[in-house]
PDB file of C-alpha atoms in Angstrom:
ATOM      1  CA  MET A 274      -2.556 -40.975  11.801  1.00 68.00           C
ATOM      2  CA  ILE A 275      -0.129 -38.291  11.295  1.00 72.00           C
ATOM      3  CA  ALA A 276      -2.345 -36.718   8.588  1.00 76.00           C
ATOM      4  CA  ARG A 277      -5.204 -36.547  11.154  1.00 75.00           C
ATOM      5  CA  LEU A 278      -2.962 -34.655  13.463  1.00 74.00           C
ATOM      6  CA  THR A 279      -2.191 -32.129  10.990  1.00 76.00           C
ATOM      7  CA  GLU A 280      -5.455 -31.728   9.451  1.00 78.00           C
ATOM      8  CA  THR A 281      -6.600 -28.682  11.541  1.00 79.00           C
ATOM      9  CA  PHE A 282      -3.118 -27.064  10.673  1.00 82.00           C
ATOM     10  CA  ASP A 283      -3.548 -27.481   6.961  1.00 84.00           C
ATOM     11  CA  PHE A 284      -6.968 -25.757   6.835  1.00 87.00           C
ATOM     12  CA  HIS A 285      -5.784 -22.889   9.081  1.00 89.00           C
ATOM     13  CA  GLY A 286      -2.234 -22.692   7.163  1.00 88.00           C
ATOM     14  CA  GLN A 287      -4.261 -22.297   4.079  1.00 89.00           C
ATOM     15  CA  ALA A 288      -6.362 -19.473   5.741  1.00 91.00           C
ATOM     16  CA  LEU A 289      -3.285 -17.639   6.914  1.00 92.00           C
ATOM     17  CA  LEU A 290      -1.635 -17.736   3.541  1.00 90.00           C
ATOM     18  CA  LEU A 291      -4.629 -16.267   1.983  1.00 92.00           C
ATOM     19  CA  ARG A 292      -4.982 -13.685   4.653  1.00 93.00           C
ATOM     20  CA  ALA A 293      -1.287 -12.747   4.137  1.00 92.00           C
ATOM     21  CA  GLU A 294      -2.041 -12.421   0.373  1.00 91.00           C
ATOM     22  CA  ARG A 295      -5.093 -10.404   0.839  1.00 93.00           C
ATOM     23  CA  GLN A 296      -3.209  -8.104   3.110  1.00 93.00           C
ATOM     24  CA  ARG A 297      -0.406  -7.585   0.474  1.00 91.00           C
ATOM     25  CA  VAL A 298      -3.169  -6.762  -2.302  1.00 92.00           C
ATOM     26  CA  ILE A 299      -4.731  -4.174  -0.130  1.00 93.00           C
ATOM     27  CA  ALA A 300      -1.226  -2.692   0.790  1.00 94.00           C
ATOM     28  CA  GLY A 301      -0.547  -2.375  -3.012  1.00 92.00           C
ATOM     29  CA  ASN A 302      -3.961  -0.523  -3.409  1.00 93.00           C
ATOM     30  CA  ILE A 303      -3.327   1.851  -0.544  1.00 94.00           C
ATOM     31  CA  ALA A 304       0.158   2.420  -1.974  1.00 94.00           C
ATOM     32  CA  ASN A 305      -1.384   3.487  -5.489  1.00 93.00           C
ATOM     33  CA  ALA A 306      -4.064   5.682  -3.880  1.00 91.00           C
ATOM     34  CA  ASP A 307      -2.613   8.577  -5.902  1.00 91.00           C
ATOM     35  CA  THR A 308      -1.560   6.838  -8.937  1.00 92.00           C
ATOM     36  CA  PRO A 309      -3.402   7.904 -12.045  1.00 92.00           C
ATOM     37  CA  GLY A 310      -5.353   5.192 -13.726  1.00 91.00           C
ATOM     38  CA  TYR A 311      -4.790   2.652 -11.169  1.00 91.00           C
ATOM     39  CA  GLN A 312      -7.486   0.070 -10.545  1.00 91.00           C
ATOM     40  CA  ALA A 313      -8.260  -1.260  -7.083  1.00 91.00           C
ATOM     41  CA  ARG A 314      -8.197  -5.015  -6.706  1.00 90.00           C
ATOM     42  CA  ASP A 315      -9.223  -7.523  -4.167  1.00 91.00           C
ATOM     43  CA  PHE A 316     -10.531 -11.232  -3.955  1.00 91.00           C
ATOM     44  CA  ASN A 317     -13.253 -12.824  -2.340  1.00 91.00           C
ATOM     45  CA  PHE A 318     -11.742 -14.673   0.558  1.00 91.00           C
ATOM     46  CA  ALA A 319     -14.423 -17.078   1.172  1.00 91.00           C
ATOM     47  CA  THR A 320     -14.096 -18.414  -2.440  1.00 90.00           C
ATOM     48  CA  ALA A 321     -10.463 -18.434  -2.353  1.00 90.00           C
ATOM     49  CA  LEU A 322     -10.444 -20.439   0.896  1.00 89.00           C
ATOM     50  CA  ARG A 323     -12.914 -22.942  -0.641  1.00 88.00           C
ATOM     51  CA  GLU A 324     -10.989 -23.512  -3.637  1.00 86.00           C
ATOM     52  CA  ALA A 325      -7.726 -23.821  -1.592  1.00 83.00           C
ATOM     53  CA  THR A 326      -9.082 -26.503   0.662  1.00 81.00           C
ATOM     54  CA  ALA A 327     -11.372 -28.200  -2.131  1.00 77.00           C
ATOM     55  CA  GLY A 328      -8.929 -30.964  -2.871  1.00 63.00           C
ATOM     56  CA  ARG A 329      -8.394 -32.146   0.567  1.00 55.00           C
ATOM     57  CA  GLY A 330     -10.135 -35.190   2.464  1.00 48.00           C
ATOM     58  CA  SER A 331      -9.564 -38.086  -0.051  1.00 42.00           C
ATOM     59  CA  ALA A 332      -5.767 -37.775  -0.768  1.00 42.00           C
ATOM     60  CA  GLY A 333      -5.334 -35.425   2.270  1.00 42.00           C
ATOM     61  CA  GLY A 334      -2.736 -33.247   0.463  1.00 46.00           C
ATOM     62  CA  ILE A 335      -2.852 -29.635  -0.355  1.00 47.00           C
ATOM     63  CA  ALA A 336      -4.916 -28.557  -3.309  1.00 45.00           C
ATOM     64  CA  ALA A 337      -2.685 -28.332  -6.272  1.00 45.00           C
ATOM     65  CA  ALA A 338      -4.977 -26.181  -8.530  1.00 44.00           C
ATOM     66  CA  VAL A 339      -4.848 -23.080  -6.947  1.00 48.00           C
ATOM     67  CA  MET A 340      -1.379 -23.257  -5.556  1.00 52.00           C
ATOM     68  CA  ARG A 341       1.648 -22.017  -7.578  1.00 48.00           C
ATOM     69  CA  SER A 342       5.057 -23.921  -7.659  1.00 48.00           C
ATOM     70  CA  GLY A 343       6.317 -22.061  -4.706  1.00 54.00           C
ATOM     71  CA  GLY A 344       3.490 -23.117  -2.547  1.00 60.00           C
ATOM     72  CA  ARG A 345       1.790 -19.741  -2.434  1.00 64.00           C
ATOM     73  CA  PRO A 346      -2.049 -19.638  -2.870  1.00 71.00           C
ATOM     74  CA  ALA A 347      -3.151 -17.711  -6.257  1.00 77.00           C
ATOM     75  CA  PRO A 348      -6.674 -16.541  -5.639  1.00 83.00           C
ATOM     76  CA  THR A 349      -8.434 -14.657  -8.721  1.00 84.00           C
ATOM     77  CA  LEU A 350      -8.070 -11.186  -8.436  1.00 87.00           C
ATOM     78  CA  ARG A 351     -11.254  -8.829  -9.184  1.00 88.00           C
ATOM     79  CA  TYR A 352     -11.262  -5.104  -9.815  1.00 90.00           C
ATOM     80  CA  ALA A 353     -13.149  -3.133  -7.313  1.00 85.00           C
ATOM     81  CA  VAL A 354     -16.149  -0.957  -8.341  1.00 86.00           C
ATOM     82  CA  PRO A 355     -15.410   2.532  -7.636  1.00 84.00           C
ATOM     83  CA  SER A 356     -17.885   4.185  -5.237  1.00 82.00           C
ATOM     84  CA  GLN A 357     -17.005   7.485  -6.560  1.00 84.00           C
ATOM     85  CA  THR A 358     -15.708   8.245 -10.171  1.00 84.00           C
ATOM     86  CA  SER A 359     -12.491  10.265 -10.099  1.00 85.00           C
ATOM     87  CA  LEU A 360     -10.986  12.365 -13.169  1.00 87.00           C
ATOM     88  CA  ASP A 361      -7.684  10.584 -13.072  1.00 88.00           C
ATOM     89  CA  ASN A 362      -9.446   7.147 -13.277  1.00 88.00           C
ATOM     90  CA  ASN A 363      -8.061   6.022  -9.928  1.00 89.00           C
ATOM     91  CA  SER A 364     -10.720   3.695  -8.222  1.00 90.00           C
ATOM     92  CA  VAL A 365      -8.941   3.404  -4.901  1.00 90.00           C
ATOM     93  CA  ASP A 366     -11.414   4.092  -1.996  1.00 91.00           C
ATOM     94  CA  MET A 367      -9.145   5.055   0.880  1.00 90.00           C
ATOM     95  CA  ASP A 368     -11.899   4.445   3.263  1.00 91.00           C
ATOM     96  CA  ARG A 369     -12.981   1.080   1.972  1.00 92.00           C
ATOM     97  CA  GLU A 370      -9.103   0.088   1.897  1.00 93.00           C
ATOM     98  CA  ARG A 371      -8.276   1.231   5.404  1.00 93.00           C
ATOM     99  CA  GLY A 372     -11.340  -0.728   6.758  1.00 94.00           C
ATOM    100  CA  ALA A 373     -10.556  -3.858   4.579  1.00 94.00           C
ATOM    101  CA  PHE A 374      -6.995  -3.729   5.942  1.00 95.00           C
ATOM    102  CA  ALA A 375      -7.830  -3.140   9.573  1.00 94.00           C
ATOM    103  CA  ASP A 376     -10.460  -6.115   9.197  1.00 95.00           C
ATOM    104  CA  ASN A 377      -7.989  -8.511   7.301  1.00 95.00           C
ATOM    105  CA  ALA A 378      -5.394  -7.705  10.138  1.00 95.00           C
ATOM    106  CA  VAL A 379      -7.645  -8.842  13.029  1.00 95.00           C
ATOM    107  CA  LYS A 380      -8.823 -11.851  11.057  1.00 95.00           C
ATOM    108  CA  TYR A 381      -5.196 -12.747  10.333  1.00 95.00           C
ATOM    109  CA  GLU A 382      -4.600 -12.583  14.060  1.00 94.00           C
ATOM    110  CA  SER A 383      -7.512 -14.595  15.053  1.00 95.00           C
ATOM    111  CA  THR A 384      -6.421 -17.379  12.603  1.00 94.00           C
ATOM    112  CA  LEU A 385      -2.977 -16.952  14.434  1.00 93.00           C
ATOM    113  CA  ARG A 386      -4.782 -17.698  17.644  1.00 92.00           C
ATOM    114  CA  PHE A 387      -6.739 -20.676  16.232  1.00 91.00           C
ATOM    115  CA  ILE A 388      -3.396 -22.145  15.036  1.00 91.00           C
ATOM    116  CA  ASN A 389      -1.621 -21.574  18.524  1.00 91.00           C
ATOM    117  CA  GLY A 390      -4.906 -23.002  20.360  1.00 90.00           C
ATOM    118  CA  SER A 391      -4.430 -26.197  18.485  1.00 88.00           C
ATOM    119  CA  VAL A 392      -0.859 -26.445  18.927  1.00 88.00           C
ATOM    120  CA  ARG A 393      -1.214 -26.030  22.684  1.00 88.00           C
ATOM    121  CA  THR A 394      -4.157 -28.622  22.700  1.00 86.00           C
ATOM    122  CA  MET A 395      -1.862 -31.099  20.831  1.00 85.00           C
ATOM    123  CA  LEU A 396       0.933 -30.521  23.271  1.00 85.00           C
ATOM    124  CA  ASP A 397      -1.120 -31.019  26.078  1.00 86.00           C
ATOM    125  CA  ALA A 398      -2.466 -34.286  24.765  1.00 85.00           C
ATOM    126  CA  MET A 399       1.136 -35.589  24.341  1.00 84.00           C
ATOM    127  CA  LYS A 400       2.021 -34.602  27.817  1.00 84.00           C
ATOM    128  CA  SER A 401       2.356 -37.560  30.370  1.00 78.00           C
ATOM    129  CA  HIS A 402      -0.073 -37.297  33.251  1.00 76.00           C
ATOM    130  CA  HIS A 403       2.851 -37.257  35.721  1.00 70.00           C
ATOM    131  CA  GLN A 404       3.636 -33.790  34.372  1.00 62.00           C
ATOM    132  CA  ALA A 405       1.544 -30.913  35.500  1.00 57.00           C
TER     133      ALA A 405
ATOM    134  CA  MET B 220       6.406 -15.070   2.098  1.00 65.00           C
ATOM    135  CA  SER B 221       3.970 -12.433   0.798  1.00 76.00           C
ATOM    136  CA  MET B 222       3.768 -10.517   3.905  1.00 83.00           C
ATOM    137  CA  LEU B 223       7.120  -9.414   3.600  1.00 85.00           C
ATOM    138  CA  ARG B 224       6.422  -7.871   0.241  1.00 87.00           C
ATOM    139  CA  ILE B 225       4.224  -5.495   2.120  1.00 91.00           C
ATOM    140  CA  PHE B 226       7.339  -3.691   3.233  1.00 92.00           C
ATOM    141  CA  ASP B 227       8.515  -3.216  -0.235  1.00 90.00           C
ATOM    142  CA  ILE B 228       5.107  -1.905  -1.547  1.00 92.00           C
ATOM    143  CA  ALA B 229       4.674   0.384   1.325  1.00 93.00           C
ATOM    144  CA  GLY B 230       8.306   1.527   1.214  1.00 93.00           C
ATOM    145  CA  SER B 231       7.974   2.349  -2.537  1.00 93.00           C
ATOM    146  CA  ALA B 232       4.983   4.373  -1.740  1.00 94.00           C
ATOM    147  CA  VAL B 233       6.482   6.221   1.295  1.00 95.00           C
ATOM    148  CA  SER B 234       9.515   7.162  -0.763  1.00 94.00           C
ATOM    149  CA  ALA B 235       7.229   8.504  -3.767  1.00 95.00           C
ATOM    150  CA  GLN B 236       5.114  10.497  -1.309  1.00 95.00           C
ATOM    151  CA  SER B 237       8.236  11.892   0.263  1.00 95.00           C
ATOM    152  CA  GLN B 238       9.766  12.941  -3.190  1.00 95.00           C
ATOM    153  CA  ARG B 239       6.288  14.722  -3.736  1.00 95.00           C
ATOM    154  CA  LEU B 240       6.609  16.515  -0.557  1.00 95.00           C
ATOM    155  CA  ASN B 241      10.163  17.538  -1.602  1.00 95.00           C
ATOM    156  CA  VAL B 242       8.828  18.896  -4.936  1.00 95.00           C
ATOM    157  CA  VAL B 243       5.907  20.684  -2.820  1.00 96.00           C
ATOM    158  CA  ALA B 244       8.575  22.250  -0.526  1.00 95.00           C
ATOM    159  CA  SER B 245      10.705  23.478  -3.427  1.00 94.00           C
ATOM    160  CA  ASN B 246       7.546  24.933  -5.020  1.00 94.00           C
ATOM    161  CA  LEU B 247       6.480  26.756  -1.845  1.00 95.00           C
ATOM    162  CA  ALA B 248       9.984  27.943  -1.262  1.00 94.00           C
ATOM    163  CA  ASN B 249      10.127  29.530  -4.762  1.00 92.00           C
ATOM    164  CA  ALA B 250       6.634  31.013  -4.572  1.00 90.00           C
ATOM    165  CA  ASP B 251       7.635  34.584  -4.700  1.00 89.00           C
ATOM    166  CA  THR B 252      10.882  34.094  -6.705  1.00 90.00           C
ATOM    167  CA  VAL B 253      11.053  36.788  -9.606  1.00 88.00           C
ATOM    168  CA  ALA B 254      12.294  36.158 -13.105  1.00 81.00           C
ATOM    169  CA  GLY B 255      16.030  36.415 -13.722  1.00 74.00           C
ATOM    170  CA  PRO B 256      17.817  38.365 -16.537  1.00 68.00           C
ATOM    171  CA  ASP B 257      16.723  35.800 -18.943  1.00 74.00           C
ATOM    172  CA  GLY B 258      13.049  36.665 -18.363  1.00 71.00           C
ATOM    173  CA  SER B 259      11.994  33.278 -17.081  1.00 81.00           C
ATOM    174  CA  ALA B 260      10.807  32.734 -13.676  1.00 86.00           C
ATOM    175  CA  TYR B 261      10.814  29.331 -11.514  1.00 90.00           C
ATOM    176  CA  LYS B 262       8.253  26.923 -12.834  1.00 91.00           C
ATOM    177  CA  ALA B 263       6.030  24.903 -10.431  1.00 93.00           C
ATOM    178  CA  ARG B 264       6.820  21.105 -10.583  1.00 93.00           C
ATOM    179  CA  GLN B 265       4.502  18.115 -10.184  1.00 93.00           C
ATOM    180  CA  VAL B 266       5.387  14.694  -9.604  1.00 94.00           C
ATOM    181  CA  VAL B 267       3.681  11.910 -11.722  1.00 94.00           C
ATOM    182  CA  PHE B 268       3.075   8.492 -10.126  1.00 94.00           C
ATOM    183  CA  GLN B 269       3.074   5.416 -11.832  1.00 92.00           C
ATOM    184  CA  THR B 270       2.307   1.767 -10.775  1.00 91.00           C
ATOM    185  CA  ALA B 271       5.674  -0.409 -10.671  1.00 89.00           C
ATOM    186  CA  LEU B 272       6.162  -4.024  -9.992  1.00 86.00           C
ATOM    187  CA  VAL B 273       8.229  -4.958  -6.898  1.00 82.00           C
ATOM    188  CA  GLY B 274       9.653  -8.130  -6.145  1.00 72.00           C
ATOM    189  CA  ARG B 275      10.304 -11.079  -8.571  1.00 66.00           C
ATOM    190  CA  GLY B 276       7.427 -11.454 -11.316  1.00 58.00           C
ATOM    191  CA  ASP B 277       8.344 -14.819 -12.534  1.00 55.00           C
ATOM    192  CA  GLN B 278       7.657 -16.478  -9.240  1.00 55.00           C
ATOM    193  CA  GLY B 279       4.396 -14.626  -8.904  1.00 56.00           C
ATOM    194  CA  GLU B 280       5.574 -12.714  -5.779  1.00 58.00           C
ATOM    195  CA  ALA B 281       5.307  -9.347  -7.707  1.00 66.00           C
ATOM    196  CA  ALA B 282       3.132  -6.748  -6.139  1.00 79.00           C
ATOM    197  CA  ALA B 283       2.086  -3.254  -7.188  1.00 86.00           C
ATOM    198  CA  GLY B 284       4.210  -0.751  -5.829  1.00 90.00           C
ATOM    199  CA  VAL B 285       4.421   2.815  -6.868  1.00 92.00           C
ATOM    200  CA  ARG B 286       7.259   5.103  -8.165  1.00 91.00           C
ATOM    201  CA  VAL B 287       7.749   8.637  -9.567  1.00 93.00           C
ATOM    202  CA  SER B 288       7.845   8.366 -13.395  1.00 93.00           C
ATOM    203  CA  THR B 289       8.492  11.971 -14.289  1.00 92.00           C
ATOM    204  CA  ILE B 290       8.807  15.465 -12.570  1.00 93.00           C
ATOM    205  CA  ALA B 291       6.506  17.589 -14.910  1.00 94.00           C
ATOM    206  CA  GLU B 292       7.041  21.390 -15.164  1.00 92.00           C
ATOM    207  CA  ASP B 293       3.768  23.604 -15.108  1.00 90.00           C
ATOM    208  CA  ASN B 294       3.900  25.908 -18.269  1.00 89.00           C
ATOM    209  CA  ARG B 295       1.393  28.226 -17.294  1.00 88.00           C
ATOM    210  CA  PRO B 296       2.626  31.951 -17.563  1.00 87.00           C
ATOM    211  CA  GLY B 297       3.902  33.521 -14.368  1.00 87.00           C
ATOM    212  CA  ARG B 298       2.031  36.267 -12.193  1.00 87.00           C
ATOM    213  CA  ARG B 299       3.054  39.621 -13.726  1.00 88.00           C
ATOM    214  CA  GLN B 300       3.032  42.598 -11.391  1.00 89.00           C
ATOM    215  CA  HIS B 301       3.560  46.371 -12.243  1.00 91.00           C
ATOM    216  CA  ASP B 302       6.585  47.585 -10.124  1.00 89.00           C
ATOM    217  CA  PRO B 303       8.894  49.788 -12.185  1.00 88.00           C
ATOM    218  CA  ARG B 304      11.163  50.439  -9.077  1.00 90.00           C
ATOM    219  CA  HIS B 305      11.859  46.739  -8.768  1.00 87.00           C
ATOM    220  CA  PRO B 306      15.372  45.858  -9.968  1.00 86.00           C
ATOM    221  CA  GLY B 307      13.768  42.795 -11.943  1.00 81.00           C
ATOM    222  CA  ALA B 308      11.499  44.850 -13.782  1.00 84.00           C
ATOM    223  CA  ASP B 309      11.299  44.572 -17.568  1.00 83.00           C
ATOM    224  CA  ALA B 310      11.251  47.400 -19.907  1.00 85.00           C
ATOM    225  CA  GLU B 311       7.484  48.024 -19.301  1.00 88.00           C
ATOM    226  CA  GLY B 312       7.914  47.970 -15.774  1.00 87.00           C
ATOM    227  CA  TYR B 313       6.566  44.481 -15.079  1.00 88.00           C
ATOM    228  CA  VAL B 314       7.988  42.113 -12.708  1.00 88.00           C
ATOM    229  CA  THR B 315       7.246  38.416 -13.405  1.00 89.00           C
ATOM    230  CA  TYR B 316       6.913  36.169 -10.654  1.00 90.00           C
ATOM    231  CA  SER B 317       6.941  32.139 -10.561  1.00 91.00           C
ATOM    232  CA  ASN B 318       3.503  30.544 -11.537  1.00 91.00           C
ATOM    233  CA  VAL B 319       3.458  28.694  -8.078  1.00 93.00           C
ATOM    234  CA  ASN B 320      -0.134  28.629  -6.694  1.00 93.00           C
ATOM    235  CA  PRO B 321       0.487  28.420  -2.972  1.00 93.00           C
ATOM    236  CA  VAL B 322      -3.155  27.136  -2.191  1.00 95.00           C
ATOM    237  CA  GLU B 323      -2.659  24.298  -4.814  1.00 93.00           C
ATOM    238  CA  GLU B 324       0.647  23.473  -3.102  1.00 94.00           C
ATOM    239  CA  MET B 325      -0.630  23.523   0.339  1.00 95.00           C
ATOM    240  CA  VAL B 326      -3.462  20.975  -0.761  1.00 95.00           C
ATOM    241  CA  ASN B 327      -0.823  18.980  -2.398  1.00 94.00           C
ATOM    242  CA  MET B 328       1.158  18.807   0.734  1.00 95.00           C
ATOM    243  CA  ILE B 329      -1.690  17.712   2.884  1.00 96.00           C
ATOM    244  CA  SER B 330      -2.829  14.886   0.391  1.00 94.00           C
ATOM    245  CA  ALA B 331       1.013  13.622   0.300  1.00 94.00           C
ATOM    246  CA  SER B 332       1.274  13.861   4.128  1.00 94.00           C
ATOM    247  CA  ARG B 333      -1.908  11.737   4.576  1.00 94.00           C
ATOM    248  CA  SER B 334      -0.847   9.119   1.944  1.00 94.00           C
ATOM    249  CA  TYR B 335       2.460   8.808   3.860  1.00 95.00           C
ATOM    250  CA  GLN B 336       0.843   8.343   7.145  1.00 95.00           C
ATOM    251  CA  ASN B 337      -1.434   5.800   5.611  1.00 94.00           C
ATOM    252  CA  ASN B 338       1.452   3.823   4.259  1.00 95.00           C
ATOM    253  CA  VAL B 339       3.574   4.081   7.424  1.00 96.00           C
ATOM    254  CA  GLU B 340       0.526   2.591   9.130  1.00 94.00           C
ATOM    255  CA  VAL B 341       0.335  -0.302   6.620  1.00 94.00           C
ATOM    256  CA  MET B 342       4.022  -1.047   7.535  1.00 95.00           C
ATOM    257  CA  ASN B 343       3.362  -0.878  11.474  1.00 95.00           C
ATOM    258  CA  THR B 344       0.580  -3.174  10.853  1.00 94.00           C
ATOM    259  CA  ALA B 345       2.367  -5.643   8.780  1.00 94.00           C
ATOM    260  CA  ARG B 346       5.340  -5.731  11.284  1.00 94.00           C
ATOM    261  CA  SER B 347       3.201  -6.430  14.304  1.00 94.00           C
ATOM    262  CA  LEU B 348       1.321  -9.101  12.385  1.00 93.00           C
ATOM    263  CA  LEU B 349       4.733 -10.716  11.400  1.00 93.00           C
ATOM    264  CA  LEU B 350       6.024 -10.519  14.912  1.00 93.00           C
ATOM    265  CA  LYS B 351       3.087 -12.385  15.993  1.00 91.00           C
ATOM    266  CA  THR B 352       3.410 -15.088  13.283  1.00 91.00           C
ATOM    267  CA  LEU B 353       6.914 -15.866  14.574  1.00 90.00           C
ATOM    268  CA  GLN B 354       5.463 -16.618  17.891  1.00 88.00           C
ATOM    269  CA  ILE B 355       3.344 -19.508  16.589  1.00 86.00           C
ATOM    270  CA  GLY B 356       3.551 -22.341  19.173  1.00 81.00           C
ATOM    271  CA  GLN B 357       5.177 -20.393  21.839  1.00 80.00           C
ATOM    272  CA  SER B 358       2.994 -19.929  24.924  1.00 63.00           C
TER     273      SER B 358
END
């Protein structure tokens, strides 16, 4: 019963962790925009979320395969294909990184709102009908 | 908590870029320096960036920050100008100036300032997202 109550939180929690992880990866790319030889990295969010939530359902637990010991998701990082070659072998495309960063920030915030919404729904359901 | 690492990453980048700005400032300040009695004028300096890991690598929390690995000196010969009346002139009447190229330095400065701003924005975004995360469950 309790597992059912927290099922939604599990999913959105995984999504939030992955969003935070992606934000961190993109911040690393932006920080290294002027480093010679640095290759920009990113991961496919949809695949990572599918992998992170794949083990749920039967056991009801968190998928262990893609989580490290610290409970952090570890998606597979891939190298970005540079849109323009540069002489110093740096493949960070600042326009793309800025766009991805803003996009990821908005989606992080929307995940937060989903969590807040389900928290509020659950609190409302638990209230007695005498209260407003 | 991977969002907290963003401050380390962007912080390392901001500090590296400000070091680059420092070097540019010192180059520009010495753009018209003439050679001293030993005959060698100021040499332009350039920072070299390198990816540096921030955070603990053993727990998978390491992230790609940046640091200045070396400050390289530019060894191109300095600008020479014929001016026999100048106190710094050599036996042939030539004055050797520093090898700073002001145009290159200005471009370098703009690039450093843009990167600095980008990283400050990254920090601001991470900060506001974290503050909103703290408010989960509060109406």
